[in-house]
Coordinates of C-alpha atoms and ligand atoms in Angstrom, one line a residue:
M3 CA -33.9 -1.8 -2.0
T4 CA -30.8 -3.9 -1.2
K5 CA -31.3 -6.0 2.0
S6 CA -28.3 -5.9 4.4
A7 CA -26.5 -9.2 4.1
P8 CA -25.8 -11.0 7.4
Q9 CA -22.4 -9.3 7.9
H10 CA -20.3 -10.6 10.7
R11 CA -19.4 -7.7 13.0
A12 CA -15.7 -7.4 14.1
W13 CA -13.6 -4.7 15.7
W14 CA -11.1 -4.9 12.9
K15 CA -13.8 -4.0 10.4
E16 CA -14.6 -0.8 12.3
S17 CA -11.0 0.3 12.6
S18 CA -9.0 2.7 10.6
V19 CA -5.2 2.4 10.2
Y20 CA -2.4 4.9 10.0
Q21 CA 0.7 3.8 8.2
I22 CA 4.2 4.9 9.3
W23 CA 7.3 4.6 7.1
P24 CA 9.9 5.2 9.7
A25 CA 12.8 6.7 7.7
S26 CA 10.7 9.8 6.8
F27 CA 8.3 10.1 9.7
K28 CA 10.1 12.1 12.4
D29 CA 13.7 12.4 13.4
S30 CA 14.3 12.8 17.1
N31 CA 18.1 13.0 17.3
D32 CA 19.0 15.1 14.4
D33 CA 20.9 12.5 12.3
G34 CA 18.5 13.2 9.4
I35 CA 16.7 9.9 9.6
G36 CA 13.3 9.3 11.2
D37 CA 13.2 7.0 14.2
I38 CA 11.0 5.2 16.8
P39 CA 11.3 7.9 19.5
G40 CA 10.2 10.4 16.8
I41 CA 7.1 8.2 16.2
I42 CA 6.3 8.1 20.0
S43 CA 6.4 11.9 20.1
K44 CA 3.6 12.1 17.5
L45 CA 1.2 9.5 18.9
D46 CA -1.3 12.1 20.1
Y47 CA -1.3 13.7 16.6
I48 CA -2.3 10.3 15.2
K49 CA -4.8 9.5 17.9
N50 CA -6.5 12.9 17.4
L51 CA -7.1 12.1 13.8
G52 CA -9.4 9.3 15.0
I53 CA -7.1 6.4 14.2
D54 CA -7.5 3.0 15.8
I55 CA -4.4 1.2 14.6
V56 CA -0.8 2.2 13.8
W57 CA 1.1 0.1 11.3
L58 CA 4.8 0.4 11.4
C59 CA 6.7 -0.4 8.2
P60 CA 9.8 -2.6 8.5
S61 CA 12.1 -1.3 11.2
Y62 CA 14.2 -4.4 11.6
K63 CA 18.0 -4.6 11.1
S64 CA 18.6 -4.2 7.4
P65 CA 21.2 -3.1 4.9
Q66 CA 18.4 -0.9 3.6
V67 CA 18.8 -1.9 -0.1
D68 CA 15.0 -1.8 -0.3
M69 CA 14.4 0.5 2.7
G70 CA 13.9 -2.2 5.3
Y71 CA 12.0 -4.7 3.1
D72 CA 15.4 -6.5 3.1
I73 CA 15.5 -7.9 6.6
A74 CA 18.8 -9.1 8.1
D75 CA 17.4 -10.0 11.5
Y76 CA 13.7 -10.2 12.5
Y77 CA 14.5 -9.9 16.2
T78 CA 16.6 -6.8 16.1
I79 CA 15.6 -3.2 15.3
A80 CA 17.7 -1.2 12.9
E81 CA 20.2 0.9 14.9
E82 CA 19.2 4.1 13.1
Y83 CA 15.6 3.6 14.2
G84 CA 16.2 2.5 17.8
T85 CA 15.9 -0.7 19.8
V86 CA 13.5 -3.4 20.6
A87 CA 12.9 -1.6 23.9
D88 CA 11.9 1.5 21.9
V89 CA 9.4 -0.6 19.9
E90 CA 8.0 -1.9 23.2
K91 CA 7.5 1.7 24.4
L92 CA 5.8 2.5 21.1
I93 CA 3.4 -0.4 21.5
Q94 CA 2.7 0.7 25.1
G95 CA 2.2 4.3 23.8
C96 CA -0.4 3.1 21.3
H97 CA -2.1 0.9 23.8
D98 CA -2.2 3.7 26.4
R99 CA -4.2 5.8 23.9
G100 CA -6.5 2.9 23.0
M101 CA -4.8 2.3 19.7
K102 CA -3.6 -1.1 18.4
F103 CA -0.2 -1.7 16.7
L104 CA 0.8 -3.7 13.6
M105 CA 4.2 -4.9 12.5
D106 CA 5.2 -5.5 8.9
L107 CA 5.8 -9.1 8.2
V108 CA 8.2 -9.5 5.3
V109 CA 8.7 -13.2 4.8
N110 CA 8.6 -13.9 1.1
H111 CA 12.3 -13.0 1.1
T112 CA 15.0 -11.9 3.5
S113 CA 18.1 -9.8 3.0
D114 CA 21.1 -11.6 1.6
Q115 CA 22.8 -10.4 4.8
H116 CA 20.5 -12.6 6.9
E117 CA 22.3 -15.4 8.7
W118 CA 20.0 -18.0 7.0
F119 CA 21.2 -16.9 3.6
Q120 CA 24.8 -16.5 4.6
Q121 CA 24.6 -20.2 5.6
S122 CA 22.6 -21.2 2.7
R123 CA 25.0 -19.8 0.1
S124 CA 28.1 -21.2 1.9
S125 CA 27.9 -24.7 0.5
R126 CA 25.4 -27.0 -1.2
D127 CA 25.2 -29.3 1.8
N128 CA 24.8 -26.6 4.4
E129 CA 21.7 -27.3 6.6
F130 CA 20.2 -24.0 5.4
R131 CA 20.7 -24.7 1.7
N132 CA 17.0 -25.5 1.3
W133 CA 15.8 -22.4 3.0
Y134 CA 16.1 -20.5 -0.3
I135 CA 15.4 -21.4 -3.9
W136 CA 18.5 -22.7 -5.6
K137 CA 18.5 -24.1 -9.2
P138 CA 21.1 -25.2 -11.7
A139 CA 21.8 -23.2 -14.8
R140 CA 20.3 -23.9 -18.2
Y141 CA 22.6 -23.7 -21.2
D142 CA 21.6 -22.4 -24.6
E143 CA 22.6 -23.9 -28.0
E144 CA 25.9 -22.0 -28.0
G145 CA 26.6 -23.3 -24.5
N146 CA 26.1 -20.0 -22.7
R147 CA 24.9 -20.2 -19.1
R148 CA 21.3 -19.0 -18.7
P149 CA 19.1 -18.6 -15.6
P150 CA 16.7 -21.5 -14.8
N151 CA 13.7 -19.6 -16.3
N152 CA 12.8 -16.2 -17.9
W153 CA 11.2 -14.5 -14.9
V154 CA 11.8 -10.8 -14.5
S155 CA 12.6 -9.2 -11.2
H156 CA 10.2 -6.5 -9.9
F157 CA 13.3 -4.3 -9.8
Q158 CA 14.5 -5.0 -13.4
G159 CA 16.5 -7.7 -15.0
S160 CA 16.5 -11.5 -14.4
A161 CA 14.9 -12.7 -11.1
W162 CA 17.8 -15.2 -10.8
E163 CA 21.4 -14.5 -9.6
W164 CA 24.3 -16.8 -10.3
D165 CA 26.4 -17.6 -7.2
E166 CA 30.0 -18.4 -8.1
L167 CA 30.8 -20.3 -4.9
T168 CA 28.3 -23.1 -5.2
Q169 CA 27.7 -22.8 -9.0
E170 CA 23.9 -22.4 -8.8
Y171 CA 21.3 -19.6 -9.3
Y172 CA 19.1 -18.3 -6.5
L173 CA 15.7 -16.7 -7.0
H174 CA 15.0 -13.1 -6.0
L175 CA 11.7 -11.7 -7.2
Y176 CA 12.9 -8.3 -5.9
A177 CA 16.4 -7.0 -5.6
T178 CA 19.5 -9.3 -6.0
E179 CA 20.0 -8.6 -2.3
Q180 CA 16.5 -10.0 -1.5
P181 CA 16.6 -13.8 -2.0
D182 CA 13.2 -15.6 -1.9
L183 CA 12.6 -18.0 1.0
N184 CA 11.6 -21.6 0.2
W185 CA 8.3 -22.1 1.9
E186 CA 8.1 -25.7 0.7
H187 CA 10.7 -26.4 3.4
A188 CA 8.9 -26.9 6.7
P189 CA 11.6 -25.3 8.9
V190 CA 11.1 -22.0 7.0
R191 CA 7.4 -22.0 7.9
K192 CA 8.2 -22.8 11.5
A193 CA 10.7 -19.9 11.7
V194 CA 8.1 -17.5 10.4
H195 CA 5.6 -18.7 13.0
E196 CA 8.2 -18.0 15.7
I197 CA 8.8 -14.5 14.4
M198 CA 5.0 -13.8 14.6
R199 CA 4.8 -15.1 18.1
F200 CA 7.7 -13.1 19.2
W201 CA 6.1 -9.8 18.2
L202 CA 2.6 -10.8 19.2
D203 CA 4.0 -11.7 22.7
K204 CA 5.5 -8.2 22.8
G205 CA 2.0 -6.8 22.4
A206 CA 1.7 -6.3 18.6
N207 CA -1.9 -6.7 17.5
G208 CA -1.3 -8.1 14.1
F209 CA 0.6 -7.7 10.8
R210 CA 0.6 -6.2 7.4
M211 CA 2.1 -9.0 5.3
D212 CA 4.4 -8.1 2.5
V213 CA 3.6 -9.7 -0.9
I214 CA 2.1 -12.6 1.0
N215 CA 0.5 -14.1 -2.1
F216 CA 4.0 -14.9 -3.6
I217 CA 5.1 -17.4 -0.9
S218 CA 4.0 -20.5 -2.8
K219 CA 5.7 -21.0 -6.2
D220 CA 4.9 -23.5 -8.9
Q221 CA 7.6 -26.0 -8.2
R222 CA 8.2 -26.7 -11.9
F223 CA 9.3 -23.0 -12.3
P224 CA 8.1 -22.7 -15.8
D225 CA 9.0 -19.8 -18.1
G226 CA 6.5 -16.9 -18.0
P227 CA 4.5 -16.2 -21.2
I228 CA 6.3 -13.8 -23.5
K229 CA 4.4 -10.5 -23.4
D230 CA 7.1 -8.0 -24.1
A231 CA 9.3 -9.2 -27.0
R232 CA 11.8 -6.4 -26.4
T233 CA 13.4 -8.2 -23.4
P234 CA 14.3 -11.8 -22.5
W235 CA 12.8 -11.2 -19.0
Q236 CA 9.1 -11.8 -18.6
W237 CA 6.5 -11.7 -15.8
G238 CA 6.3 -15.1 -14.0
D239 CA 3.4 -14.1 -11.8
K240 CA 1.2 -16.8 -13.3
Y241 CA 3.5 -19.3 -11.5
Y242 CA 4.1 -17.5 -8.2
A243 CA 1.2 -15.2 -7.4
N244 CA -1.4 -17.2 -5.5
G245 CA 0.5 -20.4 -6.1
P246 CA -0.6 -24.0 -5.4
R247 CA 0.0 -24.1 -1.6
L248 CA -0.8 -20.5 -0.7
H249 CA -4.0 -21.2 1.3
E250 CA -2.4 -24.0 3.2
Y251 CA 0.4 -21.6 4.3
L252 CA -2.1 -18.8 5.1
R253 CA -4.1 -21.1 7.3
G254 CA -0.9 -21.8 9.2
L255 CA -0.5 -18.1 9.8
G256 CA -4.2 -17.8 10.5
E257 CA -4.1 -20.2 13.4
I258 CA -1.6 -18.1 15.2
L259 CA -3.4 -14.9 14.4
A260 CA -6.6 -16.3 15.8
E261 CA -5.0 -17.2 19.1
Y262 CA -4.2 -13.5 19.6
D263 CA -7.4 -11.8 18.2
T264 CA -5.5 -9.8 15.7
F265 CA -5.8 -7.6 12.6
S266 CA -4.2 -8.8 9.4
V267 CA -3.9 -7.4 6.0
G268 CA -2.0 -9.1 3.2
E269 CA -0.4 -7.3 0.2
M270 CA -1.5 -9.2 -3.0
P271 CA -0.3 -7.9 -6.3
F272 CA -1.5 -9.3 -9.6
V273 CA -4.6 -11.1 -8.3
K274 CA -7.8 -10.2 -10.0
D275 CA -9.8 -13.4 -9.5
T276 CA -12.4 -12.6 -6.9
E277 CA -12.9 -16.3 -6.0
E278 CA -9.2 -16.5 -5.2
V279 CA -9.2 -13.4 -3.1
L280 CA -12.3 -14.7 -1.2
R281 CA -10.5 -17.9 -0.4
A282 CA -8.0 -15.7 1.6
V283 CA -10.4 -13.2 3.2
R284 CA -13.9 -14.8 3.6
Y285 CA -14.9 -14.7 7.2
D286 CA -15.1 -18.4 7.7
R287 CA -11.7 -19.1 6.0
K288 CA -9.6 -18.0 9.0
E289 CA -6.7 -17.0 6.8
I290 CA -6.3 -13.2 6.8
N291 CA -8.8 -10.4 7.3
M292 CA -8.3 -8.4 4.1
I293 CA -5.9 -7.7 1.3
F294 CA -4.5 -4.8 -0.6
N295 CA -5.4 -5.2 -4.2
F296 CA -3.8 -3.2 -7.0
E297 CA -6.1 -2.4 -9.9
H298 CA -6.7 1.2 -8.8
V299 CA -3.1 2.0 -8.2
D300 CA -1.9 0.3 -11.4
I301 CA -4.4 2.5 -13.3
D302 CA -1.8 4.9 -14.8
H303 CA 0.8 2.3 -15.7
G304 CA 2.0 1.8 -19.3
V305 CA 1.1 -1.5 -21.1
Y306 CA 4.5 -3.2 -20.3
D307 CA 6.0 -1.0 -17.7
K308 CA 4.9 1.2 -14.8
F309 CA 7.3 3.9 -16.0
E310 CA 5.7 4.2 -19.4
P311 CA 2.9 6.7 -19.9
G312 CA -0.6 5.3 -19.2
S313 CA -4.0 6.9 -19.2
W314 CA -7.3 6.1 -17.3
K315 CA -10.9 7.2 -17.0
L316 CA -12.9 7.8 -13.9
T317 CA -15.3 5.1 -15.0
D318 CA -12.4 2.5 -14.7
L319 CA -11.7 3.6 -11.2
K320 CA -15.4 3.4 -10.2
A321 CA -15.7 0.0 -11.8
F322 CA -12.7 -1.5 -9.8
F323 CA -14.1 -0.2 -6.6
E324 CA -17.6 -1.3 -7.3
N325 CA -16.5 -4.8 -8.1
W326 CA -14.7 -5.3 -4.8
Q327 CA -17.4 -3.5 -2.8
K328 CA -20.0 -6.0 -4.1
V329 CA -17.9 -9.1 -3.9
M330 CA -17.0 -8.5 -0.3
Y331 CA -20.5 -7.5 0.8
E332 CA -22.2 -10.4 -0.9
N333 CA -19.7 -13.0 0.3
D334 CA -18.8 -12.0 3.8
G335 CA -15.4 -10.8 2.9
W336 CA -13.7 -7.5 3.7
N337 CA -11.9 -4.6 1.9
A338 CA -8.8 -2.7 2.8
L339 CA -9.3 0.9 1.4
Y340 CA -6.3 2.9 0.3
W341 CA -5.1 5.5 -2.1
E342 CA -1.6 5.8 -0.9
N343 CA 1.3 3.9 0.7
H344 CA 5.1 4.0 0.6
D345 CA 5.1 2.4 -2.9
Q346 CA 2.6 4.9 -4.4
P347 CA 2.7 8.5 -5.5
R348 CA 0.6 11.1 -3.6
S349 CA -3.1 10.7 -4.4
V350 CA -4.0 14.4 -5.0
D351 CA -1.4 14.5 -7.8
R352 CA -2.2 11.0 -9.2
Y353 CA -6.0 11.1 -9.2
T354 CA -6.9 14.7 -9.6
R355 CA -5.7 17.6 -11.8
A356 CA -6.0 20.1 -8.9
G357 CA -3.8 23.2 -9.2
E358 CA -2.4 25.2 -6.3
E359 CA -5.9 26.8 -5.7
D360 CA -7.9 23.6 -5.3
R361 CA -5.4 21.1 -3.8
V362 CA -6.9 21.3 -0.4
V363 CA -10.5 20.7 -1.5
A364 CA -9.4 17.9 -3.9
S365 CA -7.5 16.2 -1.0
K366 CA -10.7 16.4 1.1
M367 CA -12.7 15.0 -1.8
L368 CA -10.4 12.0 -2.0
A369 CA -10.7 11.4 1.7
T370 CA -14.5 11.5 1.5
V371 CA -14.8 9.0 -1.4
L372 CA -12.3 6.6 0.1
G373 CA -13.2 6.7 3.8
L374 CA -16.9 6.1 3.5
K375 CA -16.8 3.0 1.4
A376 CA -17.2 -0.4 3.1
G377 CA -13.8 -1.5 4.4
S378 CA -11.0 -0.5 6.7
P379 CA -9.5 2.8 5.6
F380 CA -5.7 3.2 5.6
V381 CA -4.2 6.7 5.9
Y382 CA -0.5 7.0 4.8
Q383 CA 1.7 9.4 6.7
G384 CA 1.4 12.9 5.1
Q385 CA -1.9 12.0 3.3
E386 CA -3.8 13.6 6.1
I387 CA -2.2 16.9 5.4
G388 CA -2.5 16.5 1.6
M389 CA 1.3 16.1 0.8
G390 CA 2.1 16.2 -2.8
N391 CA 4.6 14.5 -5.2
V392 CA 8.2 15.7 -5.5
P393 CA 8.6 18.9 -7.4
R394 CA 9.0 18.7 -11.2
G395 CA 12.4 20.5 -10.9
W396 CA 14.1 17.9 -8.8
G397 CA 17.1 16.2 -10.4
M398 CA 17.8 12.5 -10.4
E399 CA 20.2 13.0 -7.4
E400 CA 17.1 13.6 -5.2
Y401 CA 15.6 10.2 -6.1
K402 CA 16.6 7.4 -3.7
D403 CA 14.4 4.4 -4.5
I404 CA 15.9 1.2 -5.9
D405 CA 12.9 0.6 -8.2
C406 CA 13.3 4.0 -9.9
L407 CA 17.1 4.1 -9.9
N408 CA 17.4 0.6 -11.4
H409 CA 15.0 1.6 -14.1
W410 CA 17.1 4.7 -14.9
K411 CA 20.4 2.7 -14.8
R412 CA 19.0 0.2 -17.3
L413 CA 17.7 2.9 -19.6
L414 CA 21.1 4.7 -19.6
E415 CA 22.8 1.3 -20.4
H416 CA 20.5 0.2 -23.1
R417 CA 19.6 3.5 -24.7
P418 CA 22.4 5.9 -23.8
N419 CA 21.6 8.3 -26.7
D420 CA 17.8 8.2 -26.7
R421 CA 17.2 11.6 -25.2
E422 CA 13.5 11.3 -25.9
A423 CA 13.1 8.1 -23.9
Q424 CA 15.1 9.6 -21.1
K425 CA 12.9 12.7 -21.0
I426 CA 9.7 10.6 -20.9
A427 CA 11.1 8.4 -18.2
R428 CA 12.0 11.4 -16.1
E429 CA 8.5 12.8 -16.4
E430 CA 7.1 9.4 -15.4
Y431 CA 9.4 9.2 -12.3
Q432 CA 8.0 12.5 -11.2
K433 CA 4.5 11.1 -11.4
K434 CA 5.0 7.5 -10.3
S435 CA 8.3 6.9 -8.5
R436 CA 7.9 5.5 -5.0
D437 CA 10.1 8.5 -3.9
N438 CA 6.9 10.6 -4.2
G439 CA 5.5 8.9 -1.1
R440 CA 8.8 8.9 0.7
T441 CA 9.8 12.5 1.3
P442 CA 9.9 13.5 5.0
V443 CA 6.7 14.3 6.7
Q444 CA 6.2 18.1 7.0
W445 CA 5.6 18.9 10.6
S446 CA 5.8 22.7 10.6
A447 CA 7.0 25.7 8.7
A448 CA 10.4 25.5 10.3
P449 CA 13.5 24.7 8.2
N450 CA 13.3 21.1 6.8
G451 CA 9.6 21.2 7.6
G452 CA 10.4 20.4 11.2
F453 CA 11.2 16.8 10.2
T454 CA 14.8 17.2 11.6
G455 CA 17.0 19.9 13.0
P456 CA 17.4 23.2 11.0
N457 CA 21.1 22.5 10.2
V458 CA 20.7 18.9 9.4
K459 CA 20.7 17.5 5.8
P460 CA 17.8 15.0 5.9
W461 CA 18.4 11.6 4.2
M462 CA 15.9 12.7 1.6
S463 CA 15.0 16.3 0.8
V464 CA 11.8 17.8 2.1
N465 CA 9.2 19.0 -0.3
P466 CA 9.5 22.8 -0.2
D467 CA 5.7 23.2 -0.1
Y468 CA 5.9 22.8 3.7
A469 CA 6.3 26.6 3.8
R470 CA 3.0 27.0 2.0
G471 CA 0.6 25.4 4.5
V472 CA 1.3 21.8 3.8
N473 CA 2.5 21.1 7.3
A474 CA 1.0 19.4 10.3
E475 CA 1.3 22.3 12.7
A476 CA -0.6 24.8 10.5
Q477 CA -3.3 22.2 9.8
V478 CA -3.8 21.2 13.4
N479 CA -4.4 24.9 14.1
D480 CA -6.8 25.4 11.2
P481 CA -10.3 23.8 11.7
N482 CA -10.8 23.9 7.9
S483 CA -7.6 22.0 7.1
T484 CA -7.3 18.6 5.3
Y485 CA -6.2 17.1 8.7
H486 CA -9.4 18.1 10.4
Y487 CA -11.4 17.0 7.4
W488 CA -9.9 13.5 7.5
A489 CA -10.7 13.5 11.2
A490 CA -14.3 14.4 10.4
V491 CA -14.6 11.6 7.8
L492 CA -13.3 9.0 10.2
A493 CA -15.6 10.3 13.0
L494 CA -18.6 10.2 10.7
R495 CA -17.8 6.6 9.8
K496 CA -17.9 5.7 13.4
R497 CA -21.0 7.8 14.2
Y498 CA -23.0 6.0 11.5
L499 CA -21.3 2.7 11.9
D500 CA -24.3 0.7 10.5
I501 CA -24.4 2.6 7.3
F502 CA -20.7 3.2 6.6
V503 CA -19.2 0.1 8.0
Y504 CA -21.9 -2.5 7.6
G505 CA -24.2 -1.1 4.9
S506 CA -24.5 -2.0 1.3
Y507 CA -22.9 -0.1 -1.6
E508 CA -24.6 1.1 -4.8
L509 CA -22.8 3.1 -7.4
V510 CA -24.8 6.2 -8.6
D511 CA -24.5 8.0 -12.0
R512 CA -22.3 5.1 -13.3
D513 CA -21.3 6.5 -16.7
S514 CA -20.3 9.9 -15.6
Q515 CA -16.6 10.8 -16.1
A516 CA -17.0 13.8 -13.7
I517 CA -19.0 12.4 -10.8
F518 CA -18.0 9.7 -8.3
A519 CA -21.2 9.0 -6.3
Y520 CA -22.5 6.1 -4.3
T521 CA -25.1 5.3 -1.7
R522 CA -24.6 3.3 1.5
Q523 CA -27.6 1.7 3.1
Y524 CA -28.4 -0.3 6.2
E525 CA -32.0 -1.2 6.7
D526 CA -33.9 2.1 6.4
Q527 CA -30.9 4.3 6.9
K528 CA -29.3 5.6 3.7
A529 CA -26.5 8.0 2.9
L530 CA -25.3 9.5 -0.4
V531 CA -21.7 10.3 -1.0
L532 CA -21.5 12.7 -4.0
A533 CA -18.2 14.0 -5.4
N534 CA -17.3 16.3 -8.2
W535 CA -14.1 14.9 -9.6
T536 CA -13.4 17.9 -11.7
G537 CA -12.0 21.4 -11.3
G538 CA -15.1 23.0 -12.8
T539 CA -18.6 23.7 -11.5
L540 CA -21.1 20.9 -12.3
E541 CA -24.9 20.7 -12.3
W542 CA -26.3 17.5 -11.0
D543 CA -29.9 16.2 -11.1
P544 CA -30.7 14.3 -7.9
S545 CA -34.1 12.8 -8.9
S546 CA -32.9 11.3 -12.2
N547 CA -30.2 9.7 -10.1
G548 CA -32.6 8.1 -7.7
V549 CA -32.5 10.6 -4.8
K550 CA -36.0 10.9 -3.3
G551 CA -35.3 13.5 -0.6
V552 CA -32.5 14.9 1.6
K553 CA -32.8 14.6 5.4
D554 CA -29.5 16.0 6.5
V555 CA -26.1 17.3 5.3
L556 CA -23.4 15.4 7.2
L557 CA -20.2 16.7 5.6
N558 CA -19.0 19.0 2.9
T559 CA -15.5 19.6 1.5
Y560 CA -16.2 23.3 1.5
D561 CA -16.8 25.3 4.7
S562 CA -19.8 23.3 6.0
T563 CA -21.2 26.0 8.3
R564 CA -22.3 28.0 5.2
D565 CA -23.8 25.0 3.6
V566 CA -27.4 25.2 4.5
Q567 CA -29.7 22.3 3.8
D568 CA -31.8 24.4 1.4
R569 CA -29.2 24.0 -1.3
F570 CA -30.1 20.3 -1.6
A571 CA -33.9 21.0 -1.6
S572 CA -33.8 22.3 -5.2
A573 CA -34.3 20.1 -8.3
Q574 CA -30.8 20.8 -9.7
W575 CA -27.7 20.8 -7.5
S576 CA -24.7 22.9 -8.4
L577 CA -21.4 21.4 -7.3
R578 CA -18.3 23.5 -6.8
P579 CA -14.8 22.3 -8.1
Y580 CA -13.8 19.1 -6.3
E581 CA -16.8 19.5 -4.0
A582 CA -17.8 16.3 -2.1
V583 CA -20.9 16.2 0.1
V584 CA -22.3 13.5 2.3
L585 CA -26.1 13.5 2.8
L586 CA -28.5 11.5 4.7
I587 CA -31.3 10.7 2.3
E588 CA -34.7 9.0 2.2
A589 CA -34.4 5.2 1.9
Ligands
GLC9 C1 6.2 -4.7 -1.2 C2 6.6 -3.5 -0.4 C3 7.7 -2.8 -1.2 C4 8.9 -3.7 -1.3 C5 8.5 -5.1 -1.9 C6 9.5 -6.1 -1.6 O1 5.6 -4.4 -2.4 O2 5.5 -2.7 -0.1 O3 8.1 -1.6 -0.6 O4 9.8 -3.1 -2.1 O5 7.3 -5.6 -1.3 O6 9.6 -6.4 -0.3
CA10 CA1 17.1 9.9 13.8

């Protein structure tokens, strides 16, 4: 039996988070774009799901090249979303309902329209020059001008852009219009601290921090190792993900966060080294509370490129989760639990093969497996009603995301006649493009899914399945819906807080490619979470998997009223397609 480690208790460990991506949440004024008053109108819906914290994706003034992750002013709200006063009302609305509120802190880069960058690019001796990362050109043997190194941008091509006026390159790990800030320069750090205080003083209860592990770069800016010989541009993450001064910078943020008793979660792509992650999240480190890691969402990527076909096994997924569950439990760290966000496709389509008939139960199964692990669960808008990926029949004109569109543009430039490559890319976009998570939330069976007015053309098309029950209104009215099931998972987690928040985690039936099962245990209280990951019926033998006896059935993805305990008294259990059950068992 695993002994419970001396886990520090904290409100932020017990909380669950709902993520809002404003453009597609709810339009209140029929301009086809979601907005803050729209969010305020749905706070009861969020509260009733059992949510403790609302995280609002970037809503600041922005040219929207990367949907708000390109910020032009950290102190102004984008006109299309509302005003600072609207955000104050939103914060108040959350607090009135006993929920907390997070802003998105995007400070690895700004928009090129930000005043700091406008100044910085205006001349080499401008006082803001050092706020960004400027480097002279290199020249090859023929005297051609080349970027300072070979780093690839996350959105295709070189990560450096030549600026004619001052005859230097600037670094942009994302779009050309997203120049990276120079954190080596103390005034940049001070400016970030001021932004944090501004929003905390307005009542925000913390931050989700965008690519926060990229803020410290190796100042030699070395070439990245050549992994893909087909292109000059290579990943430089070795030199900027968790760079030399990251923890010093995070402690700077942590001091402010501690003053306000906040919740913090940092996005950290590329990092797999558990020691390195623990340095950021271990309880005594006072940097940030938890991170988003990426192994489980990169699982279907190709070897070189996300938009190349990839394949994965259930055992891989189980192994990633098991590793982080153990590491955090044994070292006083904490996990952020997520399947979806605004950068990921919809989980029911990514992780299951459910067809029309078992999408609902498969969505519930995913909620069970995710929500009862140790960590703070994150629910992304629409996930609670089981929204799916964009339809296969949608043409390229429906796709809006810069990541996907840049990929398509480059493919057409470099391989204009390669119909096969284009066909494969199109199939992969439908599976993996960020657009999949960005279609408007489906509120009702009304035209446009009730996201906006019936005669309005929304900024992005609504998935037509809103008419077939994938909408909030239908699900709020149906006690057997995915929405109510999510609510039951979050409530169960709170009811058995010791087990599901503070208990240990043991993977069960490790080698199975069909079953995802684990136990959670706190002292002599123990629960089994058992999920059939397939669309077929499965027989499962409890005793050979260490189950000594069943005390109670806590939850079931099928109609739980019909699920009598007797079923789990037999020696062999039969699991229906995508069935997940949660049982209290003998310790
Ligand atoms: C993060 C965001 C993503 C954005 C990128 C650049 O990964 O989640 O949406 O494009 O950072 O800010
Ligand atoms: Ca609007």
